[in-house]
Amino acid sequence: MKEKTKQRIKQFSIDRDWDKYHNPANLAKTIAVEACELVECFQWDDDNYKIDKVKAELADVLINCQNLLDKLNLDEDEIVNQKMDENENKYPVEKIKGLNKKYDEI
């Protein structure tokens, strides 16, 4: 995410004095709630969804993820690349390509 966008998200909460509610547990719960609202966009039909609603809910998830990253002083590139390293080790291409199995099933 661009630094300007991160700062905009942070300033939004500061201006409204909401940071006091942004503890890690509350933010994690909010991310889960917003993710459920994203899933709801596809609840009854996988193919016919309203893209504007999907974008709005996905943005809510990302905003709250950014708030949690900020609260925990984490860098998104660092933690994503750490996780990708783990995933690449758990799911080697030569063993998993074309399969939808968990790492403990390959």
mmCIF file of N, CA, C and O in Angstrom:
data_model
loop_
_atom_site.group_PDB
_atom_site.id
_atom_site.type_symbol
_atom_site.label_atom_id
_atom_site.label_comp_id
_atom_site.label_asym_id
_atom_site.label_seq_id
_atom_site.Cartn_x
_atom_site.Cartn_y
_atom_site.Cartn_z
ATOM 1 N N MET A 1 0.851 -1.166 0.000
ATOM 2 C CA MET A 1 0.000 0.000 0.000
ATOM 3 C C MET A 1 0.903 1.238 0.000
ATOM 4 O O MET A 1 1.923 1.262 0.691
ATOM 5 N N LYS A 2 0.515 2.220 -0.735
ATOM 6 C CA LYS A 2 1.308 3.442 -0.812
ATOM 7 C C LYS A 2 1.302 4.172 0.533
ATOM 8 O O LYS A 2 0.318 4.153 1.256
ATOM 9 N N GLU A 3 2.431 4.803 0.825
ATOM 10 C CA GLU A 3 2.586 5.515 2.098
ATOM 11 C C GLU A 3 1.517 6.589 2.276
ATOM 12 O O GLU A 3 0.996 6.779 3.380
ATOM 13 N N LYS A 4 1.168 7.271 1.220
ATOM 14 C CA LYS A 4 0.148 8.316 1.289
ATOM 15 C C LYS A 4 -1.203 7.731 1.734
ATOM 16 O O LYS A 4 -1.914 8.333 2.543
ATOM 17 N N THR A 5 -1.530 6.556 1.248
ATOM 18 C CA THR A 5 -2.778 5.888 1.625
ATOM 19 C C THR A 5 -2.722 5.449 3.084
ATOM 20 O O THR A 5 -3.701 5.605 3.828
ATOM 21 N N LYS A 6 -1.589 4.915 3.502
ATOM 22 C CA LYS A 6 -1.428 4.506 4.902
ATOM 23 C C LYS A 6 -1.628 5.698 5.838
ATOM 24 O O LYS A 6 -2.306 5.581 6.862
ATOM 25 N N GLN A 7 -1.037 6.806 5.478
ATOM 26 C CA GLN A 7 -1.168 8.003 6.307
ATOM 27 C C GLN A 7 -2.606 8.515 6.333
ATOM 28 O O GLN A 7 -3.084 8.995 7.366
ATOM 29 N N ARG A 8 -3.291 8.404 5.208
ATOM 30 C CA ARG A 8 -4.699 8.823 5.145
ATOM 31 C C ARG A 8 -5.552 7.979 6.087
ATOM 32 O O ARG A 8 -6.415 8.496 6.801
ATOM 33 N N ILE A 9 -5.318 6.674 6.096
ATOM 34 C CA ILE A 9 -6.048 5.771 6.988
ATOM 35 C C ILE A 9 -5.770 6.142 8.447
ATOM 36 O O ILE A 9 -6.689 6.239 9.262
ATOM 37 N N LYS A 10 -4.505 6.345 8.760
ATOM 38 C CA LYS A 10 -4.120 6.686 10.133
ATOM 39 C C LYS A 10 -4.746 8.013 10.558
ATOM 40 O O LYS A 10 -5.298 8.129 11.656
ATOM 41 N N GLN A 11 -4.691 9.005 9.672
ATOM 42 C CA GLN A 11 -5.228 10.322 9.997
ATOM 43 C C GLN A 11 -6.743 10.286 10.193
ATOM 44 O O GLN A 11 -7.290 10.986 11.038
ATOM 45 N N PHE A 12 -7.415 9.458 9.433
ATOM 46 C CA PHE A 12 -8.872 9.296 9.564
ATOM 47 C C PHE A 12 -9.229 8.916 10.997
ATOM 48 O O PHE A 12 -10.130 9.492 11.603
ATOM 49 N N SER A 13 -8.504 7.943 11.552
ATOM 50 C CA SER A 13 -8.758 7.497 12.930
ATOM 51 C C SER A 13 -8.347 8.546 13.947
ATOM 52 O O SER A 13 -9.055 8.757 14.935
ATOM 53 N N ILE A 14 -7.229 9.194 13.711
ATOM 54 C CA ILE A 14 -6.760 10.239 14.635
ATOM 55 C C ILE A 14 -7.776 11.376 14.702
ATOM 56 O O ILE A 14 -8.143 11.834 15.787
ATOM 57 N N ASP A 15 -8.243 11.829 13.546
ATOM 58 C CA ASP A 15 -9.189 12.949 13.487
ATOM 59 C C ASP A 15 -10.479 12.650 14.238
ATOM 60 O O ASP A 15 -11.123 13.556 14.766
ATOM 61 N N ARG A 16 -10.868 11.408 14.313
ATOM 62 C CA ARG A 16 -12.119 11.007 14.953
ATOM 63 C C ARG A 16 -11.906 10.483 16.370
ATOM 64 O O ARG A 16 -12.835 10.045 17.021
ATOM 65 N N ASP A 17 -10.658 10.480 16.824
ATOM 66 C CA ASP A 17 -10.299 9.974 18.146
ATOM 67 C C ASP A 17 -10.719 8.509 18.315
ATOM 68 O O ASP A 17 -11.216 8.102 19.357
ATOM 69 N N TRP A 18 -10.517 7.734 17.277
ATOM 70 C CA TRP A 18 -10.879 6.317 17.305
ATOM 71 C C TRP A 18 -9.715 5.405 17.660
ATOM 72 O O TRP A 18 -9.912 4.215 17.898
ATOM 73 N N ASP A 19 -8.515 5.948 17.683
ATOM 74 C CA ASP A 19 -7.357 5.098 17.954
ATOM 75 C C ASP A 19 -7.474 4.390 19.296
ATOM 76 O O ASP A 19 -6.992 3.272 19.451
ATOM 77 N N LYS A 20 -8.165 5.009 20.239
ATOM 78 C CA LYS A 20 -8.323 4.388 21.560
ATOM 79 C C LYS A 20 -9.103 3.071 21.482
ATOM 80 O O LYS A 20 -9.026 2.250 22.378
ATOM 81 N N TYR A 21 -9.862 2.875 20.409
ATOM 82 C CA TYR A 21 -10.613 1.627 20.220
ATOM 83 C C TYR A 21 -9.834 0.607 19.393
ATOM 84 O O TYR A 21 -10.275 -0.524 19.241
ATOM 85 N N HIS A 22 -8.704 1.024 18.846
ATOM 86 C CA HIS A 22 -7.958 0.187 17.924
ATOM 87 C C HIS A 22 -6.890 -0.630 18.625
ATOM 88 O O HIS A 22 -5.706 -0.554 18.297
ATOM 89 N N ASN A 23 -7.305 -1.438 19.579
ATOM 90 C CA ASN A 23 -6.352 -2.383 20.153
ATOM 91 C C ASN A 23 -6.314 -3.611 19.241
ATOM 92 O O ASN A 23 -7.216 -3.818 18.427
ATOM 93 N N PRO A 24 -5.256 -4.407 19.325
ATOM 94 C CA PRO A 24 -5.131 -5.550 18.411
ATOM 95 C C PRO A 24 -6.337 -6.490 18.419
ATOM 96 O O PRO A 24 -6.769 -6.946 17.350
ATOM 97 N N ALA A 25 -6.904 -6.766 19.570
ATOM 98 C CA ALA A 25 -8.048 -7.693 19.623
ATOM 99 C C ALA A 25 -9.255 -7.108 18.894
ATOM 100 O O ALA A 25 -9.920 -7.811 18.121
ATOM 101 N N ASN A 26 -9.560 -5.840 19.133
ATOM 102 C CA ASN A 26 -10.697 -5.217 18.453
ATOM 103 C C ASN A 26 -10.484 -5.169 16.945
ATOM 104 O O ASN A 26 -11.416 -5.410 16.166
ATOM 105 N N LEU A 27 -9.283 -4.856 16.525
ATOM 106 C CA LEU A 27 -9.008 -4.801 15.093
ATOM 107 C C LEU A 27 -9.102 -6.186 14.458
ATOM 108 O O LEU A 27 -9.647 -6.323 13.356
ATOM 109 N N ALA A 28 -8.600 -7.211 15.128
ATOM 110 C CA ALA A 28 -8.703 -8.570 14.595
ATOM 111 C C ALA A 28 -10.169 -8.978 14.451
ATOM 112 O O ALA A 28 -10.569 -9.574 13.440
ATOM 113 N N LYS A 29 -10.979 -8.649 15.453
ATOM 114 C CA LYS A 29 -12.413 -8.963 15.371
ATOM 115 C C LYS A 29 -13.072 -8.201 14.229
ATOM 116 O O LYS A 29 -13.900 -8.757 13.495
ATOM 117 N N THR A 30 -12.692 -6.947 14.076
ATOM 118 C CA THR A 30 -13.267 -6.140 13.002
ATOM 119 C C THR A 30 -12.884 -6.685 11.629
ATOM 120 O O THR A 30 -13.710 -6.713 10.716
ATOM 121 N N ILE A 31 -11.658 -7.132 11.483
ATOM 122 C CA ILE A 31 -11.228 -7.741 10.218
ATOM 123 C C ILE A 31 -12.085 -8.960 9.906
ATOM 124 O O ILE A 31 -12.537 -9.149 8.774
ATOM 125 N N ALA A 32 -12.335 -9.787 10.920
ATOM 126 C CA ALA A 32 -13.166 -10.986 10.718
ATOM 127 C C ALA A 32 -14.588 -10.606 10.308
ATOM 128 O O ALA A 32 -15.163 -11.209 9.398
ATOM 129 N N VAL A 33 -15.157 -9.606 10.958
ATOM 130 C CA VAL A 33 -16.513 -9.158 10.623
ATOM 131 C C VAL A 33 -16.555 -8.630 9.193
ATOM 132 O O VAL A 33 -17.456 -8.975 8.411
ATOM 133 N N GLU A 34 -15.591 -7.803 8.845
ATOM 134 C CA GLU A 34 -15.564 -7.240 7.489
ATOM 135 C C GLU A 34 -15.329 -8.335 6.447
ATOM 136 O O GLU A 34 -15.899 -8.284 5.352
ATOM 137 N N ALA A 35 -14.515 -9.327 6.768
ATOM 138 C CA ALA A 35 -14.296 -10.446 5.847
ATOM 139 C C ALA A 35 -15.594 -11.220 5.629
ATOM 140 O O ALA A 35 -15.889 -11.655 4.504
ATOM 141 N N CYS A 36 -16.382 -11.374 6.675
ATOM 142 C CA CYS A 36 -17.689 -12.040 6.533
ATOM 143 C C CYS A 36 -18.615 -11.227 5.636
ATOM 144 O O CYS A 36 -19.366 -11.792 4.838
ATOM 145 N N GLU A 37 -18.558 -9.907 5.751
ATOM 146 C CA GLU A 37 -19.376 -9.068 4.881
ATOM 147 C C GLU A 37 -18.920 -9.192 3.432
ATOM 148 O O GLU A 37 -19.744 -9.152 2.511
ATOM 149 N N LEU A 38 -17.631 -9.391 3.211
ATOM 150 C CA LEU A 38 -17.120 -9.644 1.860
ATOM 151 C C LEU A 38 -17.653 -10.971 1.325
ATOM 152 O O LEU A 38 -18.125 -11.055 0.186
ATOM 153 N N VAL A 39 -17.618 -12.003 2.142
ATOM 154 C CA VAL A 39 -18.146 -13.314 1.739
ATOM 155 C C VAL A 39 -19.626 -13.210 1.405
ATOM 156 O O VAL A 39 -20.113 -13.851 0.463
ATOM 157 N N GLU A 40 -20.341 -12.400 2.150
ATOM 158 C CA GLU A 40 -21.775 -12.227 1.925
ATOM 159 C C GLU A 40 -22.077 -11.747 0.503
ATOM 160 O O GLU A 40 -23.135 -12.065 -0.042
ATOM 161 N N CYS A 41 -21.159 -11.037 -0.112
ATOM 162 C CA CYS A 41 -21.343 -10.577 -1.496
ATOM 163 C C CYS A 41 -21.535 -11.747 -2.461
ATOM 164 O O CYS A 41 -22.123 -11.595 -3.528
ATOM 165 N N PHE A 42 -21.030 -12.908 -2.089
ATOM 166 C CA PHE A 42 -21.073 -14.100 -2.938
ATOM 167 C C PHE A 42 -21.974 -15.193 -2.352
ATOM 168 O O PHE A 42 -21.952 -16.329 -2.821
ATOM 169 N N GLN A 43 -22.764 -14.848 -1.352
ATOM 170 C CA GLN A 43 -23.476 -15.854 -0.560
ATOM 171 C C GLN A 43 -24.359 -16.784 -1.384
ATOM 172 O O GLN A 43 -24.338 -17.980 -1.202
ATOM 173 N N TRP A 44 -25.157 -16.256 -2.264
ATOM 174 C CA TRP A 44 -26.130 -17.093 -2.966
ATOM 175 C C TRP A 44 -25.782 -17.335 -4.424
ATOM 176 O O TRP A 44 -26.444 -18.118 -5.091
ATOM 177 N N ASP A 45 -24.783 -16.664 -4.924
ATOM 178 C CA ASP A 45 -24.445 -16.804 -6.336
ATOM 179 C C ASP A 45 -22.980 -16.446 -6.530
ATOM 180 O O ASP A 45 -22.592 -15.294 -6.340
ATOM 181 N N ASP A 46 -22.182 -17.423 -6.901
ATOM 182 C CA ASP A 46 -20.746 -17.209 -7.065
ATOM 183 C C ASP A 46 -20.397 -16.309 -8.243
ATOM 184 O O ASP A 46 -19.317 -15.727 -8.272
ATOM 185 N N ASP A 47 -21.285 -16.231 -9.226
ATOM 186 C CA ASP A 47 -20.963 -15.536 -10.463
ATOM 187 C C ASP A 47 -21.619 -14.168 -10.616
ATOM 188 O O ASP A 47 -21.130 -13.340 -11.370
ATOM 189 N N ASN A 48 -22.736 -13.949 -9.949
ATOM 190 C CA ASN A 48 -23.457 -12.686 -10.083
ATOM 191 C C ASN A 48 -23.355 -11.902 -8.784
ATOM 192 O O ASN A 48 -24.104 -12.131 -7.852
ATOM 193 N N TYR A 49 -22.413 -11.008 -8.741
ATOM 194 C CA TYR A 49 -22.174 -10.190 -7.564
ATOM 195 C C TYR A 49 -22.050 -8.743 -8.008
ATOM 196 O O TYR A 49 -21.830 -8.437 -9.177
ATOM 197 N N LYS A 50 -22.205 -7.854 -7.054
ATOM 198 C CA LYS A 50 -22.091 -6.428 -7.328
ATOM 199 C C LYS A 50 -20.658 -5.996 -7.036
ATOM 200 O O LYS A 50 -20.238 -5.956 -5.872
ATOM 201 N N ILE A 51 -19.916 -5.684 -8.076
ATOM 202 C CA ILE A 51 -18.497 -5.362 -7.919
ATOM 203 C C ILE A 51 -18.280 -4.162 -7.010
ATOM 204 O O ILE A 51 -17.306 -4.125 -6.257
ATOM 205 N N ASP A 52 -19.172 -3.193 -7.024
ATOM 206 C CA ASP A 52 -19.015 -2.037 -6.139
ATOM 207 C C ASP A 52 -19.115 -2.440 -4.673
ATOM 208 O O ASP A 52 -18.381 -1.918 -3.827
ATOM 209 N N LYS A 53 -19.996 -3.376 -4.370
ATOM 210 C CA LYS A 53 -20.134 -3.876 -2.996
ATOM 211 C C LYS A 53 -18.889 -4.682 -2.607
ATOM 212 O O LYS A 53 -18.378 -4.550 -1.491
ATOM 213 N N VAL A 54 -18.386 -5.493 -3.525
ATOM 214 C CA VAL A 54 -17.167 -6.271 -3.272
ATOM 215 C C VAL A 54 -16.002 -5.322 -2.992
ATOM 216 O O VAL A 54 -15.256 -5.508 -2.025
ATOM 217 N N LYS A 55 -15.859 -4.296 -3.804
ATOM 218 C CA LYS A 55 -14.779 -3.326 -3.610
ATOM 219 C C LYS A 55 -14.892 -2.638 -2.256
ATOM 220 O O LYS A 55 -13.882 -2.462 -1.558
ATOM 221 N N ALA A 56 -16.096 -2.258 -1.867
ATOM 222 C CA ALA A 56 -16.290 -1.571 -0.586
ATOM 223 C C ALA A 56 -15.925 -2.473 0.586
ATOM 224 O O ALA A 56 -15.246 -2.040 1.535
ATOM 225 N N GLU A 57 -16.365 -3.726 0.541
ATOM 226 C CA GLU A 57 -16.073 -4.647 1.644
ATOM 227 C C GLU A 57 -14.600 -5.030 1.673
ATOM 228 O O GLU A 57 -13.997 -5.137 2.744
ATOM 229 N N LEU A 58 -14.010 -5.220 0.506
ATOM 230 C CA LEU A 58 -12.581 -5.534 0.443
ATOM 231 C C LEU A 58 -11.761 -4.356 0.979
ATOM 232 O O LEU A 58 -10.781 -4.552 1.718
ATOM 233 N N ALA A 59 -12.180 -3.147 0.654
ATOM 234 C CA ALA A 59 -11.500 -1.964 1.186
ATOM 235 C C ALA A 59 -11.596 -1.926 2.706
ATOM 236 O O ALA A 59 -10.609 -1.602 3.385
ATOM 237 N N ASP A 60 -12.764 -2.254 3.263
ATOM 238 C CA ASP A 60 -12.910 -2.289 4.726
ATOM 239 C C ASP A 60 -11.930 -3.283 5.350
ATOM 240 O O ASP A 60 -11.316 -3.000 6.383
ATOM 241 N N VAL A 61 -11.780 -4.448 4.728
ATOM 242 C CA VAL A 61 -10.828 -5.447 5.232
ATOM 243 C C VAL A 61 -9.414 -4.878 5.194
ATOM 244 O O VAL A 61 -8.673 -4.943 6.177
ATOM 245 N N LEU A 62 -9.040 -4.288 4.065
ATOM 246 C CA LEU A 62 -7.688 -3.756 3.913
ATOM 247 C C LEU A 62 -7.410 -2.599 4.876
ATOM 248 O O LEU A 62 -6.320 -2.515 5.456
ATOM 249 N N ILE A 63 -8.383 -1.722 5.053
ATOM 250 C CA ILE A 63 -8.222 -0.591 5.978
ATOM 251 C C ILE A 63 -7.976 -1.098 7.392
ATOM 252 O O ILE A 63 -7.069 -0.632 8.091
ATOM 253 N N ASN A 64 -8.755 -2.071 7.802
ATOM 254 C CA ASN A 64 -8.588 -2.598 9.159
ATOM 255 C C ASN A 64 -7.307 -3.412 9.296
ATOM 256 O O ASN A 64 -6.684 -3.408 10.359
ATOM 257 N N CYS A 65 -6.892 -4.083 8.243
ATOM 258 C CA CYS A 65 -5.594 -4.766 8.272
ATOM 259 C C CYS A 65 -4.474 -3.739 8.415
ATOM 260 O O CYS A 65 -3.530 -3.944 9.193
ATOM 261 N N GLN A 66 -4.586 -2.630 7.696
ATOM 262 C CA GLN A 66 -3.573 -1.587 7.808
ATOM 263 C C GLN A 66 -3.548 -1.000 9.218
ATOM 264 O O GLN A 66 -2.489 -0.740 9.771
ATOM 265 N N ASN A 67 -4.710 -0.812 9.799
ATOM 266 C CA ASN A 67 -4.767 -0.317 11.179
ATOM 267 C C ASN A 67 -4.072 -1.284 12.142
ATOM 268 O O ASN A 67 -3.366 -0.857 13.058
ATOM 269 N N LEU A 68 -4.261 -2.583 11.931
ATOM 270 C CA LEU A 68 -3.615 -3.578 12.796
ATOM 271 C C LEU A 68 -2.106 -3.595 12.565
ATOM 272 O O LEU A 68 -1.327 -3.663 13.529
ATOM 273 N N LEU A 69 -1.697 -3.528 11.312
ATOM 274 C CA LEU A 69 -0.262 -3.443 11.023
ATOM 275 C C LEU A 69 0.358 -2.246 11.732
ATOM 276 O O LEU A 69 1.422 -2.355 12.346
ATOM 277 N N ASP A 70 -0.320 -1.119 11.642
ATOM 278 C CA ASP A 70 0.168 0.107 12.264
ATOM 279 C C ASP A 70 0.231 -0.038 13.785
ATOM 280 O O ASP A 70 1.217 0.335 14.418
ATOM 281 N N LYS A 71 -0.819 -0.585 14.354
ATOM 282 C CA LYS A 71 -0.881 -0.745 15.816
ATOM 283 C C LYS A 71 0.241 -1.655 16.326
ATOM 284 O O LYS A 71 0.809 -1.421 17.390
ATOM 285 N N LEU A 72 0.555 -2.689 15.566
ATOM 286 C CA LEU A 72 1.584 -3.654 15.980
ATOM 287 C C LEU A 72 2.968 -3.315 15.432
ATOM 288 O O LEU A 72 3.918 -4.073 15.627
ATOM 289 N N ASN A 73 3.043 -2.184 14.715
ATOM 290 C CA ASN A 73 4.307 -1.738 14.128
ATOM 291 C C ASN A 73 4.930 -2.826 13.242
ATOM 292 O O ASN A 73 6.113 -3.161 13.367
ATOM 293 N N LEU A 74 4.099 -3.376 12.368
ATOM 294 C CA LEU A 74 4.540 -4.423 11.450
ATOM 295 C C LEU A 74 4.603 -3.880 10.026
ATOM 296 O O LEU A 74 3.830 -3.002 9.649
ATOM 297 N N ASP A 75 5.509 -4.432 9.251
ATOM 298 C CA ASP A 75 5.651 -4.062 7.846
ATOM 299 C C ASP A 75 4.987 -5.142 6.991
ATOM 300 O O ASP A 75 5.336 -6.318 7.104
ATOM 301 N N GLU A 76 4.039 -4.719 6.161
ATOM 302 C CA GLU A 76 3.279 -5.700 5.379
ATOM 303 C C GLU A 76 4.158 -6.487 4.414
ATOM 304 O O GLU A 76 3.968 -7.698 4.247
ATOM 305 N N ASP A 77 5.131 -5.848 3.777
ATOM 306 C CA ASP A 77 6.006 -6.579 2.860
ATOM 307 C C ASP A 77 6.816 -7.628 3.602
ATOM 308 O O ASP A 77 6.971 -8.757 3.117
ATOM 309 N N GLU A 78 7.310 -7.266 4.756
ATOM 310 C CA GLU A 78 8.118 -8.204 5.542
ATOM 311 C C GLU A 78 7.308 -9.428 5.956
ATOM 312 O O GLU A 78 7.748 -10.572 5.765
ATOM 313 N N ILE A 79 6.104 -9.213 6.509
ATOM 314 C CA ILE A 79 5.338 -10.369 6.991
ATOM 315 C C ILE A 79 4.755 -11.189 5.845
ATOM 316 O O ILE A 79 4.659 -12.405 5.950
ATOM 317 N N VAL A 80 4.408 -10.541 4.740
ATOM 318 C CA VAL A 80 3.903 -11.291 3.584
ATOM 319 C C VAL A 80 5.025 -12.140 2.992
ATOM 320 O O VAL A 80 4.826 -13.320 2.679
ATOM 321 N N ASN A 81 6.212 -11.573 2.854
ATOM 322 C CA ASN A 81 7.324 -12.347 2.298
ATOM 323 C C ASN A 81 7.754 -13.470 3.228
ATOM 324 O O ASN A 81 8.118 -14.559 2.761
ATOM 325 N N GLN A 82 7.679 -13.245 4.531
ATOM 326 C CA GLN A 82 7.958 -14.312 5.500
ATOM 327 C C GLN A 82 6.984 -15.476 5.289
ATOM 328 O O GLN A 82 7.383 -16.644 5.253
ATOM 329 N N LYS A 83 5.712 -15.136 5.161
ATOM 330 C CA LYS A 83 4.682 -16.161 4.975
ATOM 331 C C LYS A 83 4.841 -16.850 3.623
ATOM 332 O O LYS A 83 4.659 -18.073 3.521
ATOM 333 N N MET A 84 5.199 -16.102 2.592
ATOM 334 C CA MET A 84 5.413 -16.720 1.274
ATOM 335 C C MET A 84 6.579 -17.698 1.316
ATOM 336 O O MET A 84 6.517 -18.772 0.711
ATOM 337 N N ASP A 85 7.635 -17.361 2.058
ATOM 338 C CA ASP A 85 8.758 -18.290 2.229
ATOM 339 C C ASP A 85 8.264 -19.597 2.861
ATOM 340 O O ASP A 85 8.614 -20.695 2.404
ATOM 341 N N GLU A 86 7.465 -19.470 3.914
ATOM 342 C CA GLU A 86 6.906 -20.656 4.576
ATOM 343 C C GLU A 86 6.028 -21.458 3.610
ATOM 344 O O GLU A 86 6.128 -22.689 3.555
ATOM 345 N N ASN A 87 5.158 -20.759 2.882
ATOM 346 C CA ASN A 87 4.262 -21.442 1.942
ATOM 347 C C ASN A 87 5.028 -22.152 0.833
ATOM 348 O O ASN A 87 4.676 -23.271 0.445
ATOM 349 N N GLU A 88 6.079 -21.512 0.322
ATOM 350 C CA GLU A 88 6.879 -22.140 -0.730
ATOM 351 C C GLU A 88 7.554 -23.411 -0.220
ATOM 352 O O GLU A 88 7.695 -24.384 -0.967
ATOM 353 N N ASN A 89 7.945 -23.418 1.048
ATOM 354 C CA ASN A 89 8.540 -24.619 1.635
ATOM 355 C C ASN A 89 7.499 -25.707 1.879
ATOM 356 O O ASN A 89 7.772 -26.894 1.682
ATOM 357 N N LYS A 90 6.318 -25.317 2.324
ATOM 358 C CA LYS A 90 5.260 -26.293 2.602
ATOM 359 C C LYS A 90 4.635 -26.842 1.326
ATOM 360 O O LYS A 90 4.143 -27.972 1.325
ATOM 361 N N TYR A 91 4.638 -26.052 0.276
ATOM 362 C CA TYR A 91 3.973 -26.427 -0.979
ATOM 363 C C TYR A 91 4.953 -26.355 -2.147
ATOM 364 O O TYR A 91 4.822 -25.503 -3.023
ATOM 365 N N PRO A 92 5.925 -27.274 -2.203
ATOM 366 C CA PRO A 92 6.881 -27.248 -3.313
ATOM 367 C C PRO A 92 6.171 -27.530 -4.645
ATOM 368 O O PRO A 92 5.313 -28.408 -4.733
ATOM 369 N N VAL A 93 6.525 -26.767 -5.660
ATOM 370 C CA VAL A 93 5.877 -26.857 -6.967
ATOM 371 C C VAL A 93 5.861 -28.295 -7.481
ATOM 372 O O VAL A 93 4.831 -28.778 -7.963
ATOM 373 N N GLU A 94 6.978 -28.972 -7.354
ATOM 374 C CA GLU A 94 7.078 -30.327 -7.916
ATOM 375 C C GLU A 94 6.144 -31.326 -7.242
ATOM 376 O O GLU A 94 5.834 -32.371 -7.819
ATOM 377 N N LYS A 95 5.664 -31.033 -6.058
ATOM 378 C CA LYS A 95 4.756 -31.947 -5.355
ATOM 379 C C LYS A 95 3.299 -31.511 -5.403
ATOM 380 O O LYS A 95 2.404 -32.340 -5.265
ATOM 381 N N ILE A 96 3.034 -30.234 -5.598
ATOM 382 C CA ILE A 96 1.676 -29.734 -5.401
ATOM 383 C C ILE A 96 1.038 -29.156 -6.662
ATOM 384 O O ILE A 96 -0.173 -28.930 -6.699
ATOM 385 N N LYS A 97 1.813 -28.931 -7.693
ATOM 386 C CA LYS A 97 1.293 -28.258 -8.882
ATOM 387 C C LYS A 97 0.030 -28.946 -9.398
ATOM 388 O O LYS A 97 0.003 -30.139 -9.660
ATOM 389 N N GLY A 98 -1.039 -28.164 -9.503
ATOM 390 C CA GLY A 98 -2.310 -28.661 -10.016
ATOM 391 C C GLY A 98 -3.183 -29.350 -8.985
ATOM 392 O O GLY A 98 -4.301 -29.763 -9.296
ATOM 393 N N LEU A 99 -2.712 -29.478 -7.749
ATOM 394 C CA LEU A 99 -3.475 -30.143 -6.696
ATOM 395 C C LEU A 99 -3.982 -29.122 -5.690
ATOM 396 O O LEU A 99 -3.344 -28.104 -5.455
ATOM 397 N N ASN A 100 -5.106 -29.425 -5.082
ATOM 398 C CA ASN A 100 -5.647 -28.538 -4.048
ATOM 399 C C ASN A 100 -5.639 -29.233 -2.689
ATOM 400 O O ASN A 100 -6.613 -29.243 -1.981
ATOM 401 N N LYS A 101 -4.505 -29.782 -2.347
ATOM 402 C CA LYS A 101 -4.363 -30.509 -1.090
ATOM 403 C C LYS A 101 -3.591 -29.669 -0.074
ATOM 404 O O LYS A 101 -2.811 -28.805 -0.422
ATOM 405 N N LYS A 102 -3.828 -29.971 1.197
ATOM 406 C CA LYS A 102 -3.069 -29.335 2.270
ATOM 407 C C LYS A 102 -1.652 -29.931 2.281
ATOM 408 O O LYS A 102 -1.441 -31.055 1.823
ATOM 409 N N TYR A 103 -0.722 -29.190 2.865
ATOM 410 C CA TYR A 103 0.671 -29.623 2.894
ATOM 411 C C TYR A 103 0.863 -30.972 3.564
ATOM 412 O O TYR A 103 1.748 -31.729 3.200
ATOM 413 N N ASP A 104 0.002 -31.296 4.539
ATOM 414 C CA ASP A 104 0.164 -32.580 5.233
ATOM 415 C C ASP A 104 -0.470 -33.743 4.471
ATOM 416 O O ASP A 104 -0.420 -34.881 4.924
ATOM 417 N N GLU A 105 -1.049 -33.459 3.300
ATOM 418 C CA GLU A 105 -1.642 -34.511 2.473
ATOM 419 C C GLU A 105 -0.796 -34.817 1.232
ATOM 420 O O GLU A 105 -1.165 -35.688 0.450
ATOM 421 N N ILE A 106 0.317 -34.113 1.070
ATOM 422 C CA ILE A 106 1.142 -34.356 -0.135
ATOM 423 C C ILE A 106 2.365 -35.184 0.190
ATOM 424 O O ILE A 106 2.789 -35.292 1.311
#
